Structure formats: C-alpha cells, structure tokens
C-alpha cells in the first residue's frame, strides 16, 4: 500500500490503514480508480489516472501531488509489489480533518493506493467458462445514481454494492440500471454494450454513466470489425431498454472482465441465447490489446526493484 499520510510504500499488511478522521472514511468524500496489472504491465494506466483526476475535480478534492508524481508512485508501487497479474486501486480523499461534515478542516488531501494480486491468473481470455457460456443479467431493483454522481467514480458505491447483491440473489452475474426515461445506463461495476440485429455496436453514451476506460477502448478497437465487414457501425449513443431487448448481442465491459457476453436478460434470451460472434471477437481484441497493445496503453514497471 502507498499512503501520502505515512509518506511512503507500506509492505506490512497490518500497517495498511487509513486514518479514521479522513473525510473519505466518515463522510464518503473520496474518489478512486482501478487499473489492471496484466502480465507485468499496467493496462490503460493513463486513462484511469485521468479519470481519477476528473472525478476528484468534480468532488472538489485536491491532490497532494502532481499527476506526474501520482503516476510515478503507482508505477513504483506495482514494482515493489512484484505482482504480475491483478489490479492497482487508488484513492484521492479530502484527507484527515476534524470529523465535521464541512471539508474545511481537511487541509491536506490524501492519496492512497493498494496492489491486489489476482492469484497469478491473467484476465479471462478465450476458453474461460464465462466467455464460452455467457452470463445472466437482471434489471436492477436498486435505484440508480443521479447522473451527477454516476459520472464520477466516488467511494459512494452503496447503490452499486446493493445492485450487485440484488443480482446475485436473483441468480444473475450482475444487474443493469435502466433510467426513468427507459434508457439503458450501466452495470454496478461495468458498462454495457449491444449489437443490433443490423450489426451496429452501441455503447450507452457516457453522459449519465461512468465513462468506462474499457468501453472507450472497445469503441477505439471495434472499427476494425467494421472494416472486416462483421459490424456495420460503432457508436456511443443513447439506447432504450426496449430497443436493447431486441438486440442480437449484449455484453458487460469493464476492467477485470474485460468483456462478458450476456446471454439472458430478465429471464429472456438475448438474441438466440448463445454467445455472439461480435462479443467473442471484441473479447479477443481486448485480451490481445492487454498483451501486445501500443505503448500508451501498456505501461511497463521494473519487476527487479
Ligand atoms: C459504475 C461503473 N461503470 C462502469 C465501469 C467500467 O469502467 P472501466 O472500464 O474503466 O473499469 C466501472 C468500473 O470501474 C464502474 O464502477
């Protein structure tokens, strides 16, 4: 773990703590992000770091360090952990203060980070049972966040945790939020994407949901499938649940998945109820990108230090 309060990297798990007077702990005044560690590289670190800083600005949270220093700390953390596959999670918080609601007493914003090993397994790739068989989704019974809060990655994930629990209790992998106007929003820790029967890949626009780094990468890679004649178009636009239910394919997209085909939604088959070819092709492209993507998406770290 790294803590700006301690001022360094902590390797003893019993010392990996956050002060109880930190505004993030007692008022939820913090933001976070997560980047995957894939075969010794930090995948999409810069996109995730940019989103952390955007979330922090929206939540009126400063940073103890420049972006460059935050990035250097994360790279050094990954190296110190010697982790090859897993994730790195990091937080900017209003910092320790006086236990009051006003953040005025929190004079020094704090930065924390932790590396979580995934037990050596890289992200699910071709042949993984969830990819082969697909997963089930349900429309969330838990109210969704207002777009103002959904578009920033704050630590207030109670609706998300309850939506996940709700889905699991109903025998699904995850839930999907549908807004009051009937538009598809996102899942509790992932974006969703659809392929229409005409071959259009549609990712619900990011104006009301979290701007997913994986979904954005899918949007950048998918035009190759248009060139190959597999898709007709690729877009991030609004899609109603009614239209979405008529689609040929549906998928969850997010760090760590990175893509899971959804074969059943609210007890009804999606398309023909089988894993679709676009989902498989996009999953292959993402997994390949995590291994051999361009330098700007794969940040190496020194594993010998
Ligand atoms: C609510 C929500 N939507 C979408 C995502 C997907 O974002 P990403 O692809 O950057 O992991 C996440 C994961 O962070 C999330 O928590």
PDB file of C-alpha atoms and ligand atoms in Angstrom:
ATOM      1  CA  UNK A   1       0.000   0.000   0.000  1.00  0.00           C
ATOM      2  CA  UNK A   2       1.033   3.615  -0.520  1.00  0.00           C
ATOM      3  CA  UNK A   3      -0.176   6.341   1.820  1.00  0.00           C
ATOM      4  CA  UNK A   4       0.624  10.032   1.460  1.00  0.00           C
ATOM      5  CA  UNK A   5      -0.231  10.361   5.167  1.00  0.00           C
ATOM      6  CA  UNK A   6       2.614   7.982   6.013  1.00  0.00           C
ATOM      7  CA  UNK A   7       4.683   9.280   3.120  1.00  0.00           C
ATOM      8  CA  UNK A   8       5.781   6.019   1.544  1.00  0.00           C
ATOM      9  CA  UNK A   9       5.089   2.453   0.485  1.00  0.00           C
ATOM     10  CA  UNK A  10       3.938   0.068   3.237  1.00  0.00           C
ATOM     11  CA  UNK A  11       4.664  -3.645   2.819  1.00  0.00           C
ATOM     12  CA  UNK A  12       3.370  -4.951   6.174  1.00  0.00           C
ATOM     13  CA  UNK A  13      -0.397  -5.674   5.806  1.00  0.00           C
ATOM     14  CA  UNK A  14      -1.048  -4.798   9.464  1.00  0.00           C
ATOM     15  CA  UNK A  15       0.192  -1.255   8.776  1.00  0.00           C
ATOM     16  CA  UNK A  16      -2.023  -0.736   5.701  1.00  0.00           C
ATOM     17  CA  UNK A  17      -4.524   1.599   7.334  1.00  0.00           C
ATOM     18  CA  UNK A  18      -6.428   4.823   6.625  1.00  0.00           C
ATOM     19  CA  UNK A  19      -6.927   7.399   9.412  1.00  0.00           C
ATOM     20  CA  UNK A  20     -10.465   7.246  10.827  1.00  0.00           C
ATOM     21  CA  UNK A  21     -10.731  11.058  10.722  1.00  0.00           C
ATOM     22  CA  UNK A  22     -10.172  11.020   6.940  1.00  0.00           C
ATOM     23  CA  UNK A  23     -13.221  12.659   5.288  1.00  0.00           C
ATOM     24  CA  UNK A  24     -13.371   9.682   2.914  1.00  0.00           C
ATOM     25  CA  UNK A  25     -13.906   7.303   5.868  1.00  0.00           C
ATOM     26  CA  UNK A  26     -16.632   9.097   7.839  1.00  0.00           C
ATOM     27  CA  UNK A  27     -18.322  11.162   5.051  1.00  0.00           C
ATOM     28  CA  UNK A  28     -17.565   9.281   1.835  1.00  0.00           C
ATOM     29  CA  UNK A  29     -15.623  12.276   0.495  1.00  0.00           C
ATOM     30  CA  UNK A  30     -13.199  10.437  -1.727  1.00  0.00           C
ATOM     31  CA  UNK A  31     -12.770   9.201  -5.295  1.00  0.00           C
ATOM     32  CA  UNK A  32     -10.981   6.155  -6.607  1.00  0.00           C
ATOM     33  CA  UNK A  33      -9.975   4.270  -9.704  1.00  0.00           C
ATOM     34  CA  UNK A  34      -8.529   0.897 -10.643  1.00  0.00           C
ATOM     35  CA  UNK A  35      -6.129  -0.182 -13.371  1.00  0.00           C
ATOM     36  CA  UNK A  36      -5.433  -3.790 -14.253  1.00  0.00           C
ATOM     37  CA  UNK A  37      -1.987  -5.326 -13.912  1.00  0.00           C
ATOM     38  CA  UNK A  38      -1.632  -7.683 -16.835  1.00  0.00           C
ATOM     39  CA  UNK A  39       1.436  -9.859 -17.316  1.00  0.00           C
ATOM     40  CA  UNK A  40       3.705  -7.242 -15.802  1.00  0.00           C
ATOM     41  CA  UNK A  41       2.130  -4.164 -17.394  1.00  0.00           C
ATOM     42  CA  UNK A  42      -0.246  -1.536 -16.066  1.00  0.00           C
ATOM     43  CA  UNK A  43      -3.069  -1.595 -18.610  1.00  0.00           C
ATOM     44  CA  UNK A  44      -4.576   1.772 -19.536  1.00  0.00           C
ATOM     45  CA  UNK A  45      -2.953   3.445 -16.506  1.00  0.00           C
ATOM     46  CA  UNK A  46      -3.135   6.899 -18.058  1.00  0.00           C
ATOM     47  CA  UNK A  47      -6.854   6.729 -18.892  1.00  0.00           C
ATOM     48  CA  UNK A  48      -7.630   5.580 -15.356  1.00  0.00           C
ATOM     49  CA  UNK A  49      -5.411   8.254 -13.828  1.00  0.00           C
ATOM     50  CA  UNK A  50      -7.036  10.955 -15.967  1.00  0.00           C
ATOM     51  CA  UNK A  51     -10.455   9.745 -14.831  1.00  0.00           C
ATOM     52  CA  UNK A  52      -9.328   9.811 -11.172  1.00  0.00           C
ATOM     53  CA  UNK A  53      -8.339  13.459 -11.542  1.00  0.00           C
ATOM     54  CA  UNK A  54     -11.607  14.306 -13.327  1.00  0.00           C
ATOM     55  CA  UNK A  55     -13.575  12.587 -10.532  1.00  0.00           C
ATOM     56  CA  UNK A  56     -11.508  14.446  -7.920  1.00  0.00           C
ATOM     57  CA  UNK A  57     -12.180  17.823  -9.569  1.00  0.00           C
ATOM     58  CA  UNK A  58     -15.935  17.087  -9.637  1.00  0.00           C
ATOM     59  CA  UNK A  59     -15.819  16.072  -5.960  1.00  0.00           C
ATOM     60  CA  UNK A  60     -13.803  19.199  -5.025  1.00  0.00           C
ATOM     61  CA  UNK A  61     -10.863  17.099  -3.883  1.00  0.00           C
ATOM     62  CA  UNK A  62      -7.315  18.277  -4.472  1.00  0.00           C
ATOM     63  CA  UNK A  63      -4.203  16.183  -4.789  1.00  0.00           C
ATOM     64  CA  UNK A  64      -1.100  16.140  -2.609  1.00  0.00           C
ATOM     65  CA  UNK A  65       0.982  15.634  -5.771  1.00  0.00           C
ATOM     66  CA  UNK A  66       1.147  16.483  -9.463  1.00  0.00           C
ATOM     67  CA  UNK A  67      -0.234  13.983 -11.978  1.00  0.00           C
ATOM     68  CA  UNK A  68       3.345  13.019 -12.883  1.00  0.00           C
ATOM     69  CA  UNK A  69       4.166  12.159  -9.256  1.00  0.00           C
ATOM     70  CA  UNK A  70       0.927  10.207  -8.752  1.00  0.00           C
ATOM     71  CA  UNK A  71       1.785   8.174 -11.855  1.00  0.00           C
ATOM     72  CA  UNK A  72       5.357   7.570 -10.684  1.00  0.00           C
ATOM     73  CA  UNK A  73       4.081   6.367  -7.285  1.00  0.00           C
ATOM     74  CA  UNK A  74       1.716   3.878  -8.964  1.00  0.00           C
ATOM     75  CA  UNK A  75       4.473   2.525 -11.193  1.00  0.00           C
ATOM     76  CA  UNK A  76       6.839   2.176  -8.198  1.00  0.00           C
ATOM     77  CA  UNK A  77       4.071   0.519  -6.158  1.00  0.00           C
ATOM     78  CA  UNK A  78       3.465  -2.049  -8.873  1.00  0.00           C
ATOM     79  CA  UNK A  79       7.202  -2.742  -8.991  1.00  0.00           C
ATOM     80  CA  UNK A  80       7.521  -3.005  -5.183  1.00  0.00           C
ATOM     81  CA  UNK A  81       4.593  -5.456  -5.047  1.00  0.00           C
ATOM     82  CA  UNK A  82       6.214  -7.815  -7.596  1.00  0.00           C
ATOM     83  CA  UNK A  83       2.659  -8.606  -8.702  1.00  0.00           C
ATOM     84  CA  UNK A  84       2.359  -9.764 -12.342  1.00  0.00           C
ATOM     85  CA  UNK A  85      -1.424 -10.108 -12.578  1.00  0.00           C
ATOM     86  CA  UNK A  86      -4.012  -8.294 -10.549  1.00  0.00           C
ATOM     87  CA  UNK A  87      -5.012  -4.696 -10.105  1.00  0.00           C
ATOM     88  CA  UNK A  88      -3.904  -1.439  -8.577  1.00  0.00           C
ATOM     89  CA  UNK A  89      -6.564   0.601  -6.797  1.00  0.00           C
ATOM     90  CA  UNK A  90      -6.006   4.171  -5.719  1.00  0.00           C
ATOM     91  CA  UNK A  91      -7.886   6.905  -3.925  1.00  0.00           C
ATOM     92  CA  UNK A  92      -7.755  10.668  -3.599  1.00  0.00           C
ATOM     93  CA  UNK A  93      -9.520  11.837  -0.475  1.00  0.00           C
ATOM     94  CA  UNK A  94     -10.286  15.181   1.136  1.00  0.00           C
ATOM     95  CA  UNK A  95      -7.911  13.913   3.813  1.00  0.00           C
ATOM     96  CA  UNK A  96      -7.818  13.801   7.616  1.00  0.00           C
ATOM     97  CA  UNK A  97      -9.680  16.555   9.481  1.00  0.00           C
ATOM     98  CA  UNK A  98     -11.999  17.254  12.369  1.00  0.00           C
ATOM     99  CA  UNK A  99     -14.840  14.731  11.889  1.00  0.00           C
ATOM    100  CA  UNK A 100     -17.203  17.516  10.745  1.00  0.00           C
ATOM    101  CA  UNK A 101     -19.288  17.470   7.545  1.00  0.00           C
ATOM    102  CA  UNK A 102     -17.631  20.553   6.116  1.00  0.00           C
ATOM    103  CA  UNK A 103     -14.350  19.675   4.404  1.00  0.00           C
ATOM    104  CA  UNK A 104     -12.848  22.983   5.611  1.00  0.00           C
ATOM    105  CA  UNK A 105     -10.971  21.205   8.392  1.00  0.00           C
ATOM    106  CA  UNK A 106      -9.341  18.811   5.908  1.00  0.00           C
ATOM    107  CA  UNK A 107      -6.315  20.799   4.926  1.00  0.00           C
ATOM    108  CA  UNK A 108      -4.224  18.117   3.233  1.00  0.00           C
ATOM    109  CA  UNK A 109      -5.799  15.895   0.570  1.00  0.00           C
ATOM    110  CA  UNK A 110      -4.545  12.324   0.779  1.00  0.00           C
ATOM    111  CA  UNK A 111      -3.527   9.732  -1.799  1.00  0.00           C
ATOM    112  CA  UNK A 112      -3.686   6.006  -1.072  1.00  0.00           C
ATOM    113  CA  UNK A 113      -3.024   3.053  -3.337  1.00  0.00           C
ATOM    114  CA  UNK A 114      -3.008  -0.697  -2.974  1.00  0.00           C
ATOM    115  CA  UNK A 115      -1.944  -3.575  -5.226  1.00  0.00           C
ATOM    116  CA  UNK A 116      -4.215  -6.606  -5.248  1.00  0.00           C
ATOM    117  CA  UNK A 117      -2.816  -9.812  -6.741  1.00  0.00           C
ATOM    118  CA  UNK A 118      -5.268 -11.979  -8.641  1.00  0.00           C
ATOM    119  CA  UNK A 119      -3.563 -15.231  -7.710  1.00  0.00           C
ATOM    120  CA  UNK A 120      -1.483 -15.283 -10.862  1.00  0.00           C
ATOM    121  CA  UNK A 121      -4.368 -15.505 -13.329  1.00  0.00           C
ATOM    122  CA  UNK A 122      -4.464 -13.001 -16.175  1.00  0.00           C
ATOM    123  CA  UNK A 123      -7.869 -11.588 -17.275  1.00  0.00           C
ATOM    124  CA  UNK A 124     -10.399 -14.183 -18.535  1.00  0.00           C
ATOM    125  CA  UNK A 125      -9.446 -14.973 -22.120  1.00  0.00           C
ATOM    126  CA  UNK A 126     -10.679 -17.346 -24.828  1.00  0.00           C
ATOM    127  CA  UNK A 127     -11.926 -20.620 -23.385  1.00  0.00           C
ATOM    128  CA  UNK A 128     -12.908 -19.194 -19.965  1.00  0.00           C
ATOM    129  CA  UNK A 129     -16.280 -20.746 -18.981  1.00  0.00           C
ATOM    130  CA  UNK A 130     -17.956 -17.343 -18.518  1.00  0.00           C
ATOM    131  CA  UNK A 131     -16.864 -16.344 -22.008  1.00  0.00           C
ATOM    132  CA  UNK A 132     -17.861 -19.665 -23.513  1.00  0.00           C
ATOM    133  CA  UNK A 133     -21.265 -19.828 -21.867  1.00  0.00           C
ATOM    134  CA  UNK A 134     -22.072 -16.171 -21.246  1.00  0.00           C
ATOM    135  CA  UNK A 135     -23.691 -14.756 -18.126  1.00  0.00           C
ATOM    136  CA  UNK A 136     -27.161 -13.691 -16.974  1.00  0.00           C
ATOM    137  CA  UNK A 137     -28.250 -10.115 -16.241  1.00  0.00           C
ATOM    138  CA  UNK A 138     -31.254  -8.645 -14.472  1.00  0.00           C
ATOM    139  CA  UNK A 139     -32.610  -5.107 -14.438  1.00  0.00           C
ATOM    140  CA  UNK A 140     -31.603  -3.626 -11.115  1.00  0.00           C
ATOM    141  CA  UNK A 141     -34.269  -3.243  -8.462  1.00  0.00           C
ATOM    142  CA  UNK A 142     -31.942  -0.824  -6.637  1.00  0.00           C
ATOM    143  CA  UNK A 143     -32.442   2.819  -7.687  1.00  0.00           C
ATOM    144  CA  UNK A 144     -29.663   4.129  -9.909  1.00  0.00           C
ATOM    145  CA  UNK A 145     -27.461   7.063  -9.033  1.00  0.00           C
ATOM    146  CA  UNK A 146     -28.275  10.522 -10.334  1.00  0.00           C
ATOM    147  CA  UNK A 147     -26.090  11.168 -13.431  1.00  0.00           C
ATOM    148  CA  UNK A 148     -24.137  13.829 -11.499  1.00  0.00           C
ATOM    149  CA  UNK A 149     -22.901  11.122  -9.111  1.00  0.00           C
ATOM    150  CA  UNK A 150     -22.814   8.243 -11.621  1.00  0.00           C
ATOM    151  CA  UNK A 151     -20.400  10.150 -13.877  1.00  0.00           C
ATOM    152  CA  UNK A 152     -17.755  10.446 -11.139  1.00  0.00           C
ATOM    153  CA  UNK A 153     -16.080   7.473  -9.508  1.00  0.00           C
ATOM    154  CA  UNK A 154     -16.612   8.423  -5.883  1.00  0.00           C
ATOM    155  CA  UNK A 155     -16.330   5.975  -2.991  1.00  0.00           C
ATOM    156  CA  UNK A 156     -20.126   6.061  -2.577  1.00  0.00           C
ATOM    157  CA  UNK A 157     -20.719   2.604  -4.021  1.00  0.00           C
ATOM    158  CA  UNK A 158     -23.591   1.573  -1.736  1.00  0.00           C
ATOM    159  CA  UNK A 159     -26.104   1.550  -4.651  1.00  0.00           C
ATOM    160  CA  UNK A 160     -23.576  -0.425  -6.699  1.00  0.00           C
ATOM    161  CA  UNK A 161     -22.896  -2.967  -3.945  1.00  0.00           C
ATOM    162  CA  UNK A 162     -26.638  -3.409  -3.322  1.00  0.00           C
ATOM    163  CA  UNK A 163     -27.309  -3.757  -7.071  1.00  0.00           C
ATOM    164  CA  UNK A 164     -24.652  -6.478  -7.237  1.00  0.00           C
ATOM    165  CA  UNK A 165     -26.098  -8.275  -4.200  1.00  0.00           C
ATOM    166  CA  UNK A 166     -29.608  -7.974  -5.704  1.00  0.00           C
ATOM    167  CA  UNK A 167     -28.396  -9.576  -8.956  1.00  0.00           C
ATOM    168  CA  UNK A 168     -26.594 -12.379  -7.147  1.00  0.00           C
ATOM    169  CA  UNK A 169     -29.650 -13.120  -5.010  1.00  0.00           C
ATOM    170  CA  UNK A 170     -31.648 -13.415  -8.244  1.00  0.00           C
ATOM    171  CA  UNK A 171     -29.145 -15.852  -9.757  1.00  0.00           C
ATOM    172  CA  UNK A 172     -27.581 -13.366 -12.174  1.00  0.00           C
ATOM    173  CA  UNK A 173     -23.973 -12.338 -12.691  1.00  0.00           C
ATOM    174  CA  UNK A 174     -24.800  -8.619 -12.441  1.00  0.00           C
ATOM    175  CA  UNK A 175     -27.580  -6.124 -12.837  1.00  0.00           C
ATOM    176  CA  UNK A 176     -28.228  -3.376 -15.353  1.00  0.00           C
ATOM    177  CA  UNK A 177     -29.627   0.021 -14.493  1.00  0.00           C
ATOM    178  CA  UNK A 178     -32.414   1.410 -16.653  1.00  0.00           C
ATOM    179  CA  UNK A 179     -33.198   5.098 -16.071  1.00  0.00           C
ATOM    180  CA  UNK A 180     -36.615   6.692 -15.513  1.00  0.00           C
ATOM    181  CA  UNK A 181     -36.877   7.527 -19.219  1.00  0.00           C
ATOM    182  CA  UNK A 182     -36.357   3.844 -20.113  1.00  0.00           C
ATOM    183  CA  UNK A 183     -32.757   4.281 -21.316  1.00  0.00           C
ATOM    184  CA  UNK A 184     -30.100   1.674 -20.565  1.00  0.00           C
ATOM    185  CA  UNK A 185     -27.454   3.075 -18.229  1.00  0.00           C
ATOM    186  CA  UNK A 186     -24.737   0.708 -16.947  1.00  0.00           C
ATOM    187  CA  UNK A 187     -23.985  -2.142 -14.589  1.00  0.00           C
ATOM    188  CA  UNK A 188     -22.768  -1.713 -10.987  1.00  0.00           C
ATOM    189  CA  UNK A 189     -19.088  -2.014 -11.955  1.00  0.00           C
ATOM    190  CA  UNK A 190     -19.156  -2.189 -15.724  1.00  0.00           C
ATOM    191  CA  UNK A 191     -20.584  -0.619 -18.834  1.00  0.00           C
ATOM    192  CA  UNK A 192     -22.868  -2.489 -21.186  1.00  0.00           C
ATOM    193  CA  UNK A 193     -22.798  -2.767 -24.974  1.00  0.00           C
ATOM    194  CA  UNK A 194     -25.204  -4.125 -27.547  1.00  0.00           C
ATOM    195  CA  UNK A 195     -25.094  -5.316 -31.133  1.00  0.00           C
ATOM    196  CA  UNK A 196     -28.290  -4.589 -33.040  1.00  0.00           C
ATOM    197  CA  UNK A 197     -29.707  -7.107 -35.458  1.00  0.00           C
ATOM    198  CA  UNK A 198     -28.413  -4.836 -38.237  1.00  0.00           C
ATOM    199  CA  UNK A 199     -24.834  -5.061 -36.909  1.00  0.00           C
ATOM    200  CA  UNK A 200     -24.460  -1.725 -35.085  1.00  0.00           C
ATOM    201  CA  UNK A 201     -22.362  -1.802 -31.915  1.00  0.00           C
ATOM    202  CA  UNK A 202     -23.978   0.537 -29.385  1.00  0.00           C
ATOM    203  CA  UNK A 203     -22.466   1.592 -26.065  1.00  0.00           C
ATOM    204  CA  UNK A 204     -24.851   3.751 -23.971  1.00  0.00           C
ATOM    205  CA  UNK A 205     -23.453   7.310 -24.043  1.00  0.00           C
ATOM    206  CA  UNK A 206     -21.318   8.385 -21.104  1.00  0.00           C
ATOM    207  CA  UNK A 207     -23.339  11.475 -20.176  1.00  0.00           C
ATOM    208  CA  UNK A 208     -25.337   9.658 -17.471  1.00  0.00           C
ATOM    209  CA  UNK A 209     -22.922   6.877 -16.511  1.00  0.00           C
ATOM    210  CA  UNK A 210     -19.261   6.364 -15.748  1.00  0.00           C
ATOM    211  CA  UNK A 211     -17.020   6.938 -18.726  1.00  0.00           C
ATOM    212  CA  UNK A 212     -15.572   3.433 -18.802  1.00  0.00           C
ATOM    213  CA  UNK A 213     -11.954   3.102 -19.884  1.00  0.00           C
ATOM    214  CA  UNK A 214     -12.600  -0.430 -21.195  1.00  0.00           C
ATOM    215  CA  UNK A 215     -15.734   0.633 -23.081  1.00  0.00           C
ATOM    216  CA  UNK A 216     -13.750   3.503 -24.631  1.00  0.00           C
ATOM    217  CA  UNK A 217     -11.053   1.041 -25.664  1.00  0.00           C
ATOM    218  CA  UNK A 218     -13.754  -1.166 -27.207  1.00  0.00           C
ATOM    219  CA  UNK A 219     -15.014   1.872 -29.129  1.00  0.00           C
ATOM    220  CA  UNK A 220     -11.459   2.501 -30.363  1.00  0.00           C
ATOM    221  CA  UNK A 221     -10.815  -1.121 -31.396  1.00  0.00           C
ATOM    222  CA  UNK A 222     -14.235  -2.092 -32.785  1.00  0.00           C
ATOM    223  CA  UNK A 223     -13.967  -0.141 -36.069  1.00  0.00           C
ATOM    224  CA  UNK A 224     -11.614  -2.944 -37.165  1.00  0.00           C
ATOM    225  CA  UNK A 225     -14.694  -5.180 -37.147  1.00  0.00           C
ATOM    226  CA  UNK A 226     -16.461  -2.647 -39.366  1.00  0.00           C
ATOM    227  CA  UNK A 227     -13.522  -2.853 -41.789  1.00  0.00           C
ATOM    228  CA  UNK A 228     -13.776  -6.652 -41.655  1.00  0.00           C
ATOM    229  CA  UNK A 229     -17.491  -6.494 -42.500  1.00  0.00           C
ATOM    230  CA  UNK A 230     -18.522  -8.013 -39.139  1.00  0.00           C
ATOM    231  CA  UNK A 231     -20.131  -4.782 -37.857  1.00  0.00           C
ATOM    232  CA  UNK A 232     -21.965  -2.019 -39.701  1.00  0.00           C
ATOM    233  CA  UNK A 233     -21.174   0.829 -37.285  1.00  0.00           C
ATOM    234  CA  UNK A 234     -19.835   1.662 -33.830  1.00  0.00           C
ATOM    235  CA  UNK A 235     -21.239   4.427 -31.615  1.00  0.00           C
ATOM    236  CA  UNK A 236     -21.714   5.684 -28.055  1.00  0.00           C
ATOM    237  CA  UNK A 237     -25.324   6.849 -28.107  1.00  0.00           C
ATOM    238  CA  UNK A 238     -28.494   6.503 -26.055  1.00  0.00           C
ATOM    239  CA  UNK A 239     -30.379   3.227 -26.376  1.00  0.00           C
ATOM    240  CA  UNK A 240     -33.729   2.417 -24.787  1.00  0.00           C
ATOM    241  CA  UNK A 241     -34.194  -0.817 -22.894  1.00  0.00           C
ATOM    242  CA  UNK A 242     -36.947  -1.701 -25.376  1.00  0.00           C
ATOM    243  CA  UNK A 243     -34.529  -1.380 -28.332  1.00  0.00           C
ATOM    244  CA  UNK A 244     -31.774  -3.107 -26.359  1.00  0.00           C
ATOM    245  CA  UNK A 245     -34.000  -6.109 -25.672  1.00  0.00           C
ATOM    246  CA  UNK A 246     -34.382  -6.588 -29.454  1.00  0.00           C
ATOM    247  CA  UNK A 247     -30.598  -6.712 -29.983  1.00  0.00           C
ATOM    248  CA  UNK A 248     -28.689  -9.710 -31.257  1.00  0.00           C
ATOM    249  CA  UNK A 249     -25.951  -9.441 -28.625  1.00  0.00           C
ATOM    250  CA  UNK A 250     -25.378  -7.854 -25.231  1.00  0.00           C
ATOM    251  CA  UNK A 251     -22.192  -7.684 -23.193  1.00  0.00           C
ATOM    252  CA  UNK A 252     -20.711  -6.345 -19.951  1.00  0.00           C
ATOM    253  CA  UNK A 253     -17.495  -4.372 -20.400  1.00  0.00           C
ATOM    254  CA  UNK A 254     -15.148  -3.253 -17.632  1.00  0.00           C
ATOM    255  CA  UNK A 255     -11.676  -3.578 -16.137  1.00  0.00           C
ATOM    256  CA  UNK A 256     -11.042  -7.092 -14.946  1.00  0.00           C
ATOM    257  CA  UNK A 257     -13.739  -8.717 -17.055  1.00  0.00           C
ATOM    258  CA  UNK A 258     -12.750  -7.277 -19.582  1.00  0.00           C
ATOM    259  CA  UNK A 259     -15.770  -8.389 -21.643  1.00  0.00           C
ATOM    260  CA  UNK A 260     -18.500 -10.865 -20.770  1.00  0.00           C
ATOM    261  CA  UNK A 261     -21.265 -11.870 -23.181  1.00  0.00           C
ATOM    262  CA  UNK A 262     -24.761 -11.637 -21.658  1.00  0.00           C
ATOM    263  CA  UNK A 263     -26.986 -14.430 -22.956  1.00  0.00           C
ATOM    264  CA  UNK A 264     -30.060 -13.818 -20.800  1.00  0.00           C
ATOM    265  CA  UNK A 265     -31.623 -10.592 -19.519  1.00  0.00           C
ATOM    266  CA  UNK A 266     -34.535 -10.683 -17.074  1.00  0.00           C
ATOM    267  CA  UNK A 267     -35.137 -14.349 -17.876  1.00  0.00           C
ATOM    268  CA  UNK A 268     -35.369 -13.760 -21.652  1.00  0.00           C
ATOM    269  CA  UNK A 269     -32.696 -14.915 -24.114  1.00  0.00           C
ATOM    270  CA  UNK A 270     -30.574 -12.181 -25.674  1.00  0.00           C
ATOM    271  CA  UNK A 271     -30.626 -12.789 -29.445  1.00  0.00           C
ATOM    272  CA  UNK A 272     -30.537 -16.559 -29.908  1.00  0.00           C
ATOM    273  CA  UNK A 273     -29.495 -17.033 -26.280  1.00  0.00           C
ATOM    274  CA  UNK A 274     -25.951 -18.014 -27.258  1.00  0.00           C
ATOM    275  CA  UNK A 275     -22.643 -16.189 -27.027  1.00  0.00           C
ATOM    276  CA  UNK A 276     -22.370 -14.000 -30.118  1.00  0.00           C
ATOM    277  CA  UNK A 277     -19.516 -13.674 -32.591  1.00  0.00           C
ATOM    278  CA  UNK A 278     -19.028  -9.948 -32.026  1.00  0.00           C
ATOM    279  CA  UNK A 279     -18.654 -10.434 -28.251  1.00  0.00           C
ATOM    280  CA  UNK A 280     -16.044 -13.127 -28.843  1.00  0.00           C
ATOM    281  CA  UNK A 281     -14.183 -11.048 -31.423  1.00  0.00           C
ATOM    282  CA  UNK A 282     -14.154  -7.982 -29.137  1.00  0.00           C
ATOM    283  CA  UNK A 283     -13.056 -10.077 -26.175  1.00  0.00           C
ATOM    284  CA  UNK A 284     -10.151 -11.464 -28.233  1.00  0.00           C
ATOM    285  CA  UNK A 285      -9.218  -7.948 -29.323  1.00  0.00           C
ATOM    286  CA  UNK A 286      -9.232  -6.647 -25.739  1.00  0.00           C
ATOM    287  CA  UNK A 287      -7.214  -9.605 -24.427  1.00  0.00           C
ATOM    288  CA  UNK A 288      -4.704  -9.141 -27.244  1.00  0.00           C
ATOM    289  CA  UNK A 289      -4.560  -5.411 -26.500  1.00  0.00           C
ATOM    290  CA  UNK A 290      -3.735  -6.236 -22.864  1.00  0.00           C
ATOM    291  CA  UNK A 291      -0.778  -8.312 -24.056  1.00  0.00           C
ATOM    292  CA  UNK A 292       0.527  -6.548 -27.117  1.00  0.00           C
ATOM    293  CA  UNK A 293      -1.240  -3.176 -27.209  1.00  0.00           C
ATOM    294  CA  UNK A 294       0.553   0.073 -28.026  1.00  0.00           C
ATOM    295  CA  UNK A 295       2.968   1.655 -25.525  1.00  0.00           C
ATOM    296  CA  UNK A 296       0.406   4.235 -24.432  1.00  0.00           C
ATOM    297  CA  UNK A 297      -1.946   1.516 -23.144  1.00  0.00           C
ATOM    298  CA  UNK A 298       0.694  -0.822 -21.685  1.00  0.00           C
ATOM    299  CA  UNK A 299       2.877   0.821 -19.046  1.00  0.00           C
ATOM    300  CA  UNK A 300       5.800  -1.386 -18.007  1.00  0.00           C
ATOM    301  CA  UNK A 301       7.212  -1.406 -14.495  1.00  0.00           C
ATOM    302  CA  UNK A 302      10.520  -2.728 -13.286  1.00  0.00           C
ATOM    303  CA  UNK A 303       9.930  -6.041 -11.530  1.00  0.00           C
ATOM    304  CA  UNK A 304      13.500  -6.389 -10.332  1.00  0.00           C
ATOM    305  CA  UNK A 305      13.446  -3.433  -7.905  1.00  0.00           C
TER     306      UNK A 305
HETATM  307  C1  LIG B   1     -20.246   2.014 -12.220  1.00  0.00           C
HETATM  308  C2  LIG B   1     -19.183   1.591 -13.181  1.00  0.00           C
HETATM  309  N1  LIG B   1     -19.433   1.676 -14.512  1.00  0.00           N
HETATM  310  C3  LIG B   1     -18.508   1.290 -15.414  1.00  0.00           C
HETATM  311  C4  LIG B   1     -17.273   0.805 -15.016  1.00  0.00           C
HETATM  312  C5  LIG B   1     -16.283   0.371 -16.061  1.00  0.00           C
HETATM  313  O1  LIG B   1     -15.171   1.216 -16.079  1.00  0.00           O
HETATM  314  P1  LIG B   1     -13.731   0.674 -16.512  1.00  0.00           P
HETATM  315  O2  LIG B   1     -13.880   0.061 -17.825  1.00  0.00           O
HETATM  316  O3  LIG B   1     -12.907   1.905 -16.555  1.00  0.00           O
HETATM  317  O4  LIG B   1     -13.300  -0.286 -15.485  1.00  0.00           O
HETATM  318  C6  LIG B   1     -16.983   0.709 -13.654  1.00  0.00           C
HETATM  319  C7  LIG B   1     -15.677   0.227 -13.186  1.00  0.00           C
HETATM  320  O5  LIG B   1     -14.905   0.968 -12.714  1.00  0.00           O
HETATM  321  C8  LIG B   1     -17.948   1.119 -12.704  1.00  0.00           C
HETATM  322  O6  LIG B   1     -17.700   1.041 -11.391  1.00  0.00           O
END
